[in-house]
């Protein structure tokens, strides 16, 4: 449906002069010529209609609540006899019939555009298709970026010479200079918190822009910007832009409901975290509270995907897991189903219970399951996605090495057991990711009291090096064996480390190798 602002723009484009007599209509369904016979007026009079005529005398007979359009050749002479409010006077050489026909054609075009946008959304098409449909309607170049300021859609057939817009289209993402400009002027904060379309004059870009930020569960999701270089800013242009905004909002809700319905509460919020999207801390705290997750709990990620031999229906798998393990949270993605599980500690039996439920629910002939490490903060679970990818790769595709013999009967691909292979065989190592893995491990909590001799790190490293022999560790460090016993017992209790488990000892040794690798690379850079 067209708005009064859009109608005024159209009338102005067809007229040499326009006078607005307190025109109050907010939305317009159609523009109709006023019939000569009054008994025919009832067929066209309704709250969202604009009634047009070339006769002021005829329009003055209408109820003042009905919006009117006077079409004349001389607005000044018409003004002298105009006493009616809620009316527009348009000076034009066109006949009233032709003038109304052109306005009605534009209204039909808007209705057709909205109908096509609905069809695109119903068919789960992309944002790019929605922008293709909008090129001829809005006439200005539009870009859409995600929360990382990467380009996901734009109107390729419309031109602009705005530097920041061209840089975005050329690179596929906003460059650092543009981000710095936005940040210095506090624009990012304004955009993140805005709740409606914002008009920004030509200050940060060459032309004025219309900007709208789309949020999901309070988190920054998408941003759409229109550069007003071909069609100048007006209320009608903003109204048209807002129609596109409303349809994209509906498309986001529809896609979110379609992909995440009935899997688990807070599915979109958890999906954003798994996908690595930035979610404000206040939203995380609020969502954790609504989901009943305590900030004292630790989190682990389980990834389930189909085997290469037989493709399992992952949508079915997601529903099955949700039904059988209702205490956890299921997040379906394109090629995996992620299960987010929380526990109070590593030794309270939660992980064993969950893994037994997975084994009872799923047929491992059709799916593989990878397990991440544990995380103290819920917002870190996107790192767990990379951990499970490494576990899939090195747990499945590499032959068992000597240290794998302990895991032959374990049906899961575990990140801890794949970290050593990743360090040995990966061609490119993500050091930011590895630093996170080290910082979230027990090694990160050691040496809080650096006045101890030896330090906890030295004690643990020597203990593992000497195959957990208390006597040999004491001799190597020059301390009493009771010192070793007391310190190792304290570490076992505070860090939930089971030194009797050979896999735990292997994983701790791997973490020391990782620490040496990262420290060595840091010293080389220095």
Short mmCIF file of C-alpha atoms in Angstrom, two decimals:
data_model
loop_
_atom_site.label_atom_id
_atom_site.label_comp_id
_atom_site.label_asym_id
_atom_site.label_seq_id
_atom_site.Cartn_x
_atom_site.Cartn_y
_atom_site.Cartn_z
CA UNK A 1 0.00 0.00 0.00
CA UNK A 2 1.32 3.47 -0.91
CA UNK A 3 1.78 6.20 1.68
CA UNK A 4 0.92 9.89 1.58
CA UNK A 5 4.62 10.73 1.26
CA UNK A 6 4.97 8.48 -1.78
CA UNK A 7 1.83 9.96 -3.35
CA UNK A 8 3.14 13.51 -2.84
CA UNK A 9 6.41 12.57 -4.58
CA UNK A 10 4.52 11.13 -7.54
CA UNK A 11 2.21 14.14 -7.79
CA UNK A 12 5.20 16.51 -7.65
CA UNK A 13 6.88 14.64 -10.52
CA UNK A 14 3.76 15.09 -12.68
CA UNK A 15 3.06 18.72 -11.74
CA UNK A 16 4.62 22.12 -12.25
CA UNK A 17 3.35 23.33 -8.86
CA UNK A 18 1.82 21.62 -5.81
CA UNK A 19 -0.02 23.06 -2.82
CA UNK A 20 -0.66 20.97 0.29
CA UNK A 21 -3.75 21.93 2.26
CA UNK A 22 -3.12 19.92 5.45
CA UNK A 23 -3.28 16.60 3.62
CA UNK A 24 -3.70 14.07 6.48
CA UNK A 25 -4.08 10.68 4.81
CA UNK A 26 -1.39 8.23 5.97
CA UNK A 27 -1.89 5.40 3.48
CA UNK A 28 -3.43 5.19 0.02
CA UNK A 29 -5.13 2.18 -1.59
CA UNK A 30 -6.21 3.95 -4.76
CA UNK A 31 -6.82 7.31 -6.46
CA UNK A 32 -10.20 7.60 -8.18
CA UNK A 33 -11.94 10.27 -10.23
CA UNK A 34 -15.05 11.69 -8.62
CA UNK A 35 -18.13 10.63 -10.68
CA UNK A 36 -20.45 13.37 -11.86
CA UNK A 37 -23.50 11.68 -10.33
CA UNK A 38 -23.55 11.81 -6.53
CA UNK A 39 -25.40 8.48 -6.28
CA UNK A 40 -22.23 6.80 -7.63
CA UNK A 41 -19.90 8.27 -5.02
CA UNK A 42 -20.45 5.48 -2.50
CA UNK A 43 -18.62 2.96 -4.71
CA UNK A 44 -15.26 4.73 -4.37
CA UNK A 45 -15.40 6.45 -0.97
CA UNK A 46 -13.42 4.60 1.69
CA UNK A 47 -10.84 5.62 4.35
CA UNK A 48 -7.74 4.86 2.25
CA UNK A 49 -8.97 6.37 -1.04
CA UNK A 50 -7.95 9.72 -2.54
CA UNK A 51 -10.71 11.30 -4.62
CA UNK A 52 -9.58 13.44 -7.57
CA UNK A 53 -11.44 15.96 -9.66
CA UNK A 54 -10.90 19.00 -11.85
CA UNK A 55 -13.77 20.80 -10.07
CA UNK A 56 -13.29 22.47 -6.70
CA UNK A 57 -17.04 22.81 -6.39
CA UNK A 58 -17.50 19.04 -6.61
CA UNK A 59 -14.72 18.28 -4.10
CA UNK A 60 -16.13 20.75 -1.56
CA UNK A 61 -19.23 18.54 -1.28
CA UNK A 62 -17.20 15.63 0.08
CA UNK A 63 -16.85 14.90 3.79
CA UNK A 64 -13.66 16.60 5.12
CA UNK A 65 -12.34 13.23 6.29
CA UNK A 66 -12.04 12.10 2.65
CA UNK A 67 -8.65 12.96 1.11
CA UNK A 68 -9.02 15.02 -2.09
CA UNK A 69 -6.87 15.88 -5.10
CA UNK A 70 -7.67 18.96 -7.21
CA UNK A 71 -6.15 18.76 -10.70
CA UNK A 72 -6.03 22.14 -12.46
CA UNK A 73 -4.07 24.24 -14.95
CA UNK A 74 -3.56 27.20 -12.61
CA UNK A 75 -2.91 26.58 -8.92
CA UNK A 76 -3.00 30.29 -8.02
CA UNK A 77 -6.54 30.83 -9.29
CA UNK A 78 -7.61 27.56 -7.71
CA UNK A 79 -6.13 28.70 -4.40
CA UNK A 80 -8.49 31.70 -4.31
CA UNK A 81 -11.56 29.44 -4.27
CA UNK A 82 -10.06 26.70 -2.10
CA UNK A 83 -11.49 26.53 1.40
CA UNK A 84 -11.18 22.78 1.97
CA UNK A 85 -8.57 21.02 4.19
CA UNK A 86 -7.18 17.52 3.61
CA UNK A 87 -6.50 18.27 -0.04
CA UNK A 88 -3.67 18.60 -2.56
CA UNK A 89 -3.81 21.05 -5.46
CA UNK A 90 -1.75 19.93 -8.48
CA UNK A 91 -1.02 22.29 -11.37
CA UNK A 92 -0.53 20.29 -14.58
CA UNK A 93 -1.25 20.24 -18.30
CA UNK A 94 -2.48 16.65 -18.03
CA UNK A 95 -6.18 15.93 -17.98
CA UNK A 96 -7.63 14.64 -14.68
CA UNK A 97 -8.22 11.24 -16.31
CA UNK A 98 -4.60 10.93 -17.48
CA UNK A 99 -3.21 12.26 -14.19
CA UNK A 100 -5.19 9.77 -12.12
CA UNK A 101 -4.27 6.91 -14.47
CA UNK A 102 -0.55 7.60 -13.96
CA UNK A 103 -0.93 7.71 -10.18
CA UNK A 104 -2.97 4.53 -10.17
CA UNK A 105 -0.32 2.80 -12.28
CA UNK A 106 2.33 3.64 -9.68
CA UNK A 107 0.16 2.34 -6.85
CA UNK A 108 -0.35 -0.93 -8.75
CA UNK A 109 3.42 -1.14 -9.25
CA UNK A 110 4.00 -0.81 -5.50
CA UNK A 111 1.37 -3.48 -4.77
CA UNK A 112 2.94 -5.80 -7.35
CA UNK A 113 6.40 -5.19 -5.82
CA UNK A 114 5.18 -6.07 -2.34
CA UNK A 115 3.45 -9.18 -3.68
CA UNK A 116 6.67 -10.33 -5.37
CA UNK A 117 8.69 -9.69 -2.21
CA UNK A 118 6.25 -11.93 -0.32
CA UNK A 119 6.68 -14.66 -2.95
CA UNK A 120 10.49 -14.44 -2.71
CA UNK A 121 10.34 -14.81 1.06
CA UNK A 122 7.83 -17.67 0.93
CA UNK A 123 10.14 -19.53 -1.47
CA UNK A 124 13.14 -18.95 0.85
CA UNK A 125 15.04 -17.02 -1.80
CA UNK A 126 18.01 -14.78 -1.01
CA UNK A 127 18.28 -11.14 0.01
CA UNK A 128 19.92 -10.55 -3.37
CA UNK A 129 16.70 -11.49 -5.18
CA UNK A 130 14.77 -9.05 -2.97
CA UNK A 131 17.18 -6.27 -3.94
CA UNK A 132 16.89 -7.15 -7.65
CA UNK A 133 13.11 -6.63 -7.36
CA UNK A 134 13.65 -3.27 -5.63
CA UNK A 135 16.06 -1.62 -8.08
CA UNK A 136 13.43 0.05 -10.26
CA UNK A 137 11.28 1.04 -7.29
CA UNK A 138 13.87 2.83 -5.17
CA UNK A 139 16.28 3.94 -7.90
CA UNK A 140 19.27 4.24 -5.52
CA UNK A 141 22.08 1.80 -4.86
CA UNK A 142 21.48 -0.44 -1.82
CA UNK A 143 23.98 -2.63 0.03
CA UNK A 144 23.40 -5.26 2.71
CA UNK A 145 26.17 -6.35 5.09
CA UNK A 146 26.28 -8.88 7.92
CA UNK A 147 27.45 -8.28 11.50
CA UNK A 148 31.09 -8.55 10.37
CA UNK A 149 30.46 -5.80 7.72
CA UNK A 150 30.83 -8.27 4.85
CA UNK A 151 28.75 -7.65 1.72
CA UNK A 152 25.93 -10.18 1.25
CA UNK A 153 23.76 -8.40 -1.36
CA UNK A 154 23.58 -5.19 -3.41
CA UNK A 155 21.83 -3.64 -6.42
CA UNK A 156 24.37 -4.20 -9.24
CA UNK A 157 22.53 -2.26 -11.96
CA UNK A 158 22.53 1.07 -10.10
CA UNK A 159 25.53 3.41 -10.05
CA UNK A 160 27.18 5.59 -7.43
CA UNK A 161 30.53 7.30 -7.01
CA UNK A 162 30.54 7.21 -3.21
CA UNK A 163 33.99 5.98 -2.14
CA UNK A 164 32.94 3.90 0.87
CA UNK A 165 30.16 2.17 -1.06
CA UNK A 166 32.45 1.41 -4.00
CA UNK A 167 35.13 0.07 -1.65
CA UNK A 168 32.58 -2.22 -0.02
CA UNK A 169 31.42 -3.61 -3.37
CA UNK A 170 34.97 -3.98 -4.70
CA UNK A 171 36.38 -5.78 -1.62
CA UNK A 172 33.25 -7.59 -0.48
CA UNK A 173 33.62 -6.03 2.98
CA UNK A 174 34.08 -2.61 4.58
CA UNK A 175 37.75 -1.69 4.70
CA UNK A 176 39.57 -0.74 7.90
CA UNK A 177 39.58 2.97 7.01
CA UNK A 178 35.79 3.01 6.67
CA UNK A 179 35.33 1.08 9.93
CA UNK A 180 37.69 3.49 11.71
CA UNK A 181 35.68 6.45 10.38
CA UNK A 182 32.40 4.93 11.57
CA UNK A 183 33.90 4.02 14.95
CA UNK A 184 35.49 7.44 15.57
CA UNK A 185 32.16 9.13 14.89
CA UNK A 186 30.32 6.61 17.10
CA UNK A 187 28.23 5.50 14.13
CA UNK A 188 28.65 1.78 14.87
CA UNK A 189 27.18 2.24 18.34
CA UNK A 190 24.31 4.32 16.93
CA UNK A 191 23.55 1.75 14.23
CA UNK A 192 23.72 -1.20 16.63
CA UNK A 193 21.20 0.37 19.01
CA UNK A 194 18.81 1.92 16.49
CA UNK A 195 15.24 0.63 16.26
CA UNK A 196 14.06 2.34 13.08
CA UNK A 197 15.34 3.66 9.76
CA UNK A 198 17.93 6.40 10.19
CA UNK A 199 18.58 9.30 7.79
CA UNK A 200 22.21 10.45 7.78
CA UNK A 201 23.13 13.61 5.81
CA UNK A 202 26.18 13.72 3.54
CA UNK A 203 28.84 13.80 6.23
CA UNK A 204 30.48 10.38 6.56
CA UNK A 205 29.74 9.43 2.95
CA UNK A 206 29.58 11.56 -0.19
CA UNK A 207 25.77 11.39 -0.33
CA UNK A 208 23.00 11.20 2.26
CA UNK A 209 22.11 7.64 3.25
CA UNK A 210 19.15 5.74 4.64
CA UNK A 211 20.28 3.04 7.04
CA UNK A 212 18.46 0.24 8.86
CA UNK A 213 19.91 -2.37 11.23
CA UNK A 214 18.13 -5.71 11.61
CA UNK A 215 18.50 -7.50 14.95
CA UNK A 216 17.69 -11.03 16.09
CA UNK A 217 17.19 -11.54 19.84
CA UNK A 218 18.67 -8.10 20.40
CA UNK A 219 21.87 -8.95 18.51
CA UNK A 220 23.14 -7.04 15.47
CA UNK A 221 22.26 -9.27 12.49
CA UNK A 222 22.17 -7.38 9.16
CA UNK A 223 22.50 -3.79 7.98
CA UNK A 224 20.95 -2.26 4.85
CA UNK A 225 22.18 1.09 3.48
CA UNK A 226 20.78 3.08 0.56
CA UNK A 227 22.98 5.82 -0.97
CA UNK A 228 20.69 8.68 -2.07
CA UNK A 229 22.57 9.84 -5.16
CA UNK A 230 20.02 9.21 -7.95
CA UNK A 231 16.71 9.86 -6.15
CA UNK A 232 16.90 12.70 -3.58
CA UNK A 233 15.79 12.11 -0.01
CA UNK A 234 12.14 12.72 0.79
CA UNK A 235 9.53 11.30 3.14
CA UNK A 236 8.16 9.28 0.24
CA UNK A 237 11.58 7.75 -0.41
CA UNK A 238 11.91 6.84 3.27
CA UNK A 239 8.42 5.29 3.23
CA UNK A 240 9.36 3.18 0.19
CA UNK A 241 12.61 2.11 1.86
CA UNK A 242 10.66 1.17 5.00
CA UNK A 243 8.38 -1.08 2.95
CA UNK A 244 11.47 -3.02 1.84
CA UNK A 245 12.66 -3.05 5.47
CA UNK A 246 9.36 -4.54 6.64
CA UNK A 247 9.55 -7.34 4.08
CA UNK A 248 13.15 -8.16 4.95
CA UNK A 249 12.19 -8.25 8.63
CA UNK A 250 9.40 -10.68 7.78
CA UNK A 251 11.84 -12.74 5.67
CA UNK A 252 14.28 -12.95 8.60
CA UNK A 253 11.52 -14.08 10.96
CA UNK A 254 10.21 -16.63 8.45
CA UNK A 255 13.68 -18.04 7.77
CA UNK A 256 14.44 -18.19 11.47
CA UNK A 257 11.19 -19.98 12.26
CA UNK A 258 11.62 -22.38 9.35
CA UNK A 259 15.16 -23.38 10.25
CA UNK A 260 14.89 -23.48 14.02
CA UNK A 261 11.25 -24.25 14.88
CA UNK A 262 10.72 -26.87 17.58
CA UNK A 263 14.41 -27.74 17.99
CA UNK A 264 15.06 -26.02 21.32
CA UNK A 265 14.32 -22.79 23.19
CA UNK A 266 16.62 -19.91 22.30
CA UNK A 267 17.58 -21.63 19.04
CA UNK A 268 18.33 -18.41 17.11
CA UNK A 269 20.44 -17.02 19.94
CA UNK A 270 22.44 -20.25 20.21
CA UNK A 271 22.69 -20.47 16.42
CA UNK A 272 24.24 -16.98 16.37
CA UNK A 273 26.80 -18.02 18.99
CA UNK A 274 27.67 -21.22 17.13
CA UNK A 275 28.07 -19.22 13.92
CA UNK A 276 30.50 -16.82 15.61
CA UNK A 277 28.26 -13.76 15.34
CA UNK A 278 28.82 -10.92 17.78
CA UNK A 279 26.18 -10.98 20.51
CA UNK A 280 26.27 -8.21 23.17
CA UNK A 281 27.07 -9.40 26.69
CA UNK A 282 23.79 -8.05 28.04
CA UNK A 283 21.90 -10.20 25.52
CA UNK A 284 23.96 -13.26 26.43
CA UNK A 285 23.24 -12.77 30.13
CA UNK A 286 19.53 -12.25 29.45
CA UNK A 287 19.26 -15.30 27.18
CA UNK A 288 21.24 -17.52 29.56
CA UNK A 289 18.86 -16.53 32.34
CA UNK A 290 15.81 -17.35 30.21
CA UNK A 291 17.33 -20.72 29.25
CA UNK A 292 18.22 -21.54 32.85
CA UNK A 293 21.99 -21.64 32.19
CA UNK A 294 24.17 -20.56 35.12
CA UNK A 295 27.40 -18.64 34.57
CA UNK A 296 29.00 -21.16 36.94
CA UNK A 297 28.50 -24.03 34.48
CA UNK A 298 30.92 -25.27 31.85
CA UNK A 299 29.86 -25.97 28.27
CA UNK A 300 30.73 -28.65 25.72
CA UNK A 301 29.77 -28.95 22.07
CA UNK A 302 28.83 -32.18 20.28
CA UNK A 303 28.72 -32.10 16.46
CA UNK A 304 26.73 -34.73 14.53
CA UNK A 305 27.01 -35.11 10.78
CA UNK A 306 26.29 -37.81 8.21
CA UNK A 307 28.91 -40.33 7.19
CA UNK A 308 30.26 -40.38 3.66
CA UNK A 309 28.75 -43.83 3.16
CA UNK A 310 25.17 -42.90 3.95
CA UNK A 311 23.55 -39.49 4.25
CA UNK A 312 21.31 -39.13 7.28
CA UNK A 313 18.42 -36.66 7.37
CA UNK A 314 19.89 -34.07 9.74
CA UNK A 315 16.52 -32.43 10.33
CA UNK A 316 15.25 -35.75 11.62
CA UNK A 317 18.41 -36.18 13.71
CA UNK A 318 17.87 -32.74 15.30
CA UNK A 319 14.30 -33.56 16.31
CA UNK A 320 15.36 -36.98 17.61
CA UNK A 321 18.10 -35.53 19.80
CA UNK A 322 15.79 -32.80 21.12
CA UNK A 323 13.22 -35.43 22.11
CA UNK A 324 15.72 -37.81 23.74
CA UNK A 325 18.00 -35.26 25.45
CA UNK A 326 15.69 -32.39 26.45
CA UNK A 327 18.19 -31.06 29.01
CA UNK A 328 20.53 -29.93 26.20
CA UNK A 329 20.13 -27.45 23.34
CA UNK A 330 20.06 -28.50 19.69
CA UNK A 331 21.27 -26.17 16.93
CA UNK A 332 20.89 -27.42 13.33
CA UNK A 333 23.24 -25.97 10.73
CA UNK A 334 23.80 -26.68 7.01
CA UNK A 335 25.99 -29.78 7.37
CA UNK A 336 25.92 -30.50 11.11
CA UNK A 337 23.63 -30.68 14.10
CA UNK A 338 25.25 -29.20 17.20
CA UNK A 339 24.31 -30.26 20.70
CA UNK A 340 25.18 -27.74 23.42
CA UNK A 341 25.53 -29.37 26.84
CA UNK A 342 26.22 -27.76 30.23
CA UNK A 343 27.62 -29.30 33.41
CA UNK A 344 28.75 -28.12 36.83
CA UNK A 345 32.10 -29.92 36.54
CA UNK A 346 33.95 -32.39 34.35
CA UNK A 347 33.51 -35.14 36.93
CA UNK A 348 29.81 -34.99 37.78
CA UNK A 349 28.85 -37.64 35.21
CA UNK A 350 27.02 -35.27 32.84
CA UNK A 351 29.21 -35.97 29.82
CA UNK A 352 28.92 -39.76 30.25
CA UNK A 353 25.11 -39.50 30.53
CA UNK A 354 24.84 -37.35 27.40
CA UNK A 355 27.14 -39.57 25.38
CA UNK A 356 25.22 -42.69 26.36
CA UNK A 357 21.97 -40.96 25.31
CA UNK A 358 23.54 -40.09 21.94
CA UNK A 359 24.67 -43.68 21.42
CA UNK A 360 21.19 -44.93 22.27
CA UNK A 361 19.51 -42.39 19.94
CA UNK A 362 21.71 -42.52 16.83
CA UNK A 363 23.04 -45.18 14.51
CA UNK A 364 26.79 -44.66 14.15
CA UNK A 365 26.69 -46.41 10.80
CA UNK A 366 25.03 -43.26 9.41
CA UNK A 367 26.44 -40.43 11.54
CA UNK A 368 29.76 -39.39 13.06
CA UNK A 369 29.99 -37.50 16.34
CA UNK A 370 32.80 -35.11 17.31
CA UNK A 371 33.29 -33.64 20.77
CA UNK A 372 34.88 -30.28 21.62
CA UNK A 373 36.74 -29.28 24.73
CA UNK A 374 34.96 -27.52 27.58
CA UNK A 375 34.37 -23.77 27.86
CA UNK A 376 33.84 -21.56 30.87
CA UNK A 377 31.97 -18.92 28.81
CA UNK A 378 28.97 -19.66 26.62
CA UNK A 379 30.05 -17.09 24.02
CA UNK A 380 33.16 -19.18 23.30
CA UNK A 381 31.28 -22.11 21.77
CA UNK A 382 32.02 -20.90 18.22
CA UNK A 383 35.60 -22.05 18.91
CA UNK A 384 34.10 -25.44 19.70
CA UNK A 385 32.86 -25.63 16.11
CA UNK A 386 36.47 -25.44 14.87
CA UNK A 387 37.51 -27.98 17.49
CA UNK A 388 34.91 -30.46 16.26
CA UNK A 389 35.98 -29.85 12.65
CA UNK A 390 39.56 -30.73 13.63
CA UNK A 391 38.31 -33.80 15.50
CA UNK A 392 36.35 -34.95 12.44
CA UNK A 393 39.34 -34.43 10.16
CA UNK A 394 42.12 -36.00 12.19
CA UNK A 395 39.98 -38.53 14.04
CA UNK A 396 38.47 -40.02 10.89
CA UNK A 397 40.84 -39.50 8.01
CA UNK A 398 44.20 -40.27 9.62
CA UNK A 399 45.34 -43.78 10.57
CA UNK A 400 45.70 -44.50 14.28
CA UNK A 401 49.10 -43.50 15.61
CA UNK A 402 50.84 -45.01 18.61
CA UNK A 403 49.13 -42.72 21.09
CA UNK A 404 45.70 -43.52 19.59
CA UNK A 405 45.68 -47.13 20.73
CA UNK A 406 43.84 -46.10 23.89
CA UNK A 407 40.95 -44.68 21.83
CA UNK A 408 40.13 -47.57 19.53
CA UNK A 409 36.96 -48.39 21.45
CA UNK A 410 35.81 -44.76 21.78
CA UNK A 411 33.04 -44.12 19.20
CA UNK A 412 33.49 -40.33 19.33
CA UNK A 413 36.07 -38.12 17.63
CA UNK A 414 37.45 -35.98 20.46
CA UNK A 415 39.30 -32.73 19.98
CA UNK A 416 41.73 -33.46 22.82
CA UNK A 417 42.81 -36.64 21.04
CA UNK A 418 43.17 -34.81 17.68
CA UNK A 419 45.10 -31.76 18.87
CA UNK A 420 48.47 -33.53 18.67
CA UNK A 421 47.79 -34.61 15.06
CA UNK A 422 46.65 -31.09 14.20
CA UNK A 423 49.92 -29.65 15.53
CA UNK A 424 51.96 -32.25 13.62
CA UNK A 425 50.19 -32.43 10.28
CA UNK A 426 48.27 -29.22 9.61
CA UNK A 427 49.91 -27.03 6.96
CA UNK A 428 48.39 -23.80 8.25
CA UNK A 429 47.80 -23.31 11.95
CA UNK A 430 45.31 -20.75 13.24
CA UNK A 431 47.36 -19.31 16.09
CA UNK A 432 44.48 -17.23 17.46
CA UNK A 433 42.44 -20.40 17.77
CA UNK A 434 45.36 -22.32 19.31
CA UNK A 435 45.95 -19.53 21.81
CA UNK A 436 42.30 -19.76 22.83
CA UNK A 437 42.60 -23.55 23.26
CA UNK A 438 45.63 -23.09 25.49
CA UNK A 439 43.98 -20.31 27.51
CA UNK A 440 40.88 -22.45 28.13
CA UNK A 441 42.96 -25.46 29.26
CA UNK A 442 44.10 -26.30 32.81
CA UNK A 443 47.56 -24.92 31.99
CA UNK A 444 46.11 -21.40 31.87
CA UNK A 445 45.13 -21.56 35.55
CA UNK A 446 48.55 -22.58 36.84
CA UNK A 447 51.19 -20.36 38.45
CA UNK A 448 48.79 -17.95 40.10
CA UNK A 449 51.26 -17.93 42.99
CA UNK A 450 54.59 -17.49 41.24
CA UNK A 451 56.50 -17.43 44.56
CA UNK A 452 56.24 -21.21 44.75
CA UNK A 453 59.32 -23.27 43.95
CA UNK A 454 59.01 -25.06 41.73
CA UNK A 455 56.05 -23.43 40.03
CA UNK A 456 52.94 -25.49 39.30
CA UNK A 457 53.84 -25.49 35.60
CA UNK A 458 57.36 -26.81 36.31
CA UNK A 459 55.96 -29.38 38.70
CA UNK A 460 53.35 -30.68 36.25
CA UNK A 461 55.72 -30.69 33.27
CA UNK A 462 58.33 -32.68 35.19
CA UNK A 463 55.71 -35.06 36.61
CA UNK A 464 54.47 -35.92 33.11
CA UNK A 465 58.00 -36.11 31.70
CA UNK A 466 58.92 -38.72 34.33
CA UNK A 467 55.77 -40.79 33.63
CA UNK A 468 54.07 -39.68 36.86
CA UNK A 469 56.85 -41.04 39.07
CA UNK A 470 56.86 -39.11 42.35
CA UNK A 471 60.42 -40.13 43.26
CA UNK A 472 61.92 -39.27 39.89
CA UNK A 473 60.06 -35.93 39.81
CA UNK A 474 61.29 -35.05 43.32
CA UNK A 475 64.87 -35.92 42.39
CA UNK A 476 64.72 -33.92 39.14
CA UNK A 477 63.36 -30.83 40.88
CA UNK A 478 65.41 -31.17 44.07
CA UNK A 479 62.41 -31.26 46.45
CA UNK A 480 60.99 -33.78 48.93
CA UNK A 481 58.70 -36.45 47.49
CA UNK A 482 55.89 -35.33 49.87
CA UNK A 483 56.05 -31.91 48.23
CA UNK A 484 55.40 -33.55 44.87
CA UNK A 485 52.55 -35.67 46.29
CA UNK A 486 50.84 -32.67 47.94
CA UNK A 487 51.22 -30.36 44.95
CA UNK A 488 50.03 -32.95 42.39
CA UNK A 489 47.04 -33.87 44.62
CA UNK A 490 46.11 -30.19 44.91
CA UNK A 491 46.30 -29.77 41.12
CA UNK A 492 44.16 -32.85 40.58
CA UNK A 493 41.48 -31.51 42.90
CA UNK A 494 41.40 -27.85 41.83
CA UNK A 495 41.67 -28.49 38.07
CA UNK A 496 39.61 -31.73 37.87
CA UNK A 497 42.59 -33.64 36.43
CA UNK A 498 42.54 -37.43 36.61
CA UNK A 499 46.21 -38.39 36.41
CA UNK A 500 45.29 -42.10 36.43
CA UNK A 501 43.71 -41.71 32.98
CA UNK A 502 46.42 -42.22 30.32
CA UNK A 503 44.45 -40.13 27.78
CA UNK A 504 44.47 -37.19 30.19
CA UNK A 505 48.24 -37.48 30.55
CA UNK A 506 48.70 -37.58 26.77
CA UNK A 507 46.49 -34.52 26.31
CA UNK A 508 48.34 -32.54 28.98
CA UNK A 509 51.64 -33.39 27.29
CA UNK A 510 50.19 -32.14 23.99
CA UNK A 511 49.17 -28.87 25.66
CA UNK A 512 52.74 -28.37 26.84
CA UNK A 513 53.91 -28.88 23.24
CA UNK A 514 51.33 -26.29 22.16
CA UNK A 515 52.54 -23.84 24.81
CA UNK A 516 56.13 -24.24 23.64
CA UNK A 517 55.06 -23.74 20.01
CA UNK A 518 53.18 -20.52 20.72
CA UNK A 519 55.91 -19.12 22.98
CA UNK A 520 58.52 -19.95 20.36
CA UNK A 521 56.55 -18.18 17.59
CA UNK A 522 56.06 -15.13 19.86
CA UNK A 523 59.77 -14.88 20.61
CA UNK A 524 60.60 -15.15 16.91
CA UNK A 525 58.29 -12.22 16.11
CA UNK A 526 59.84 -10.17 18.89
#
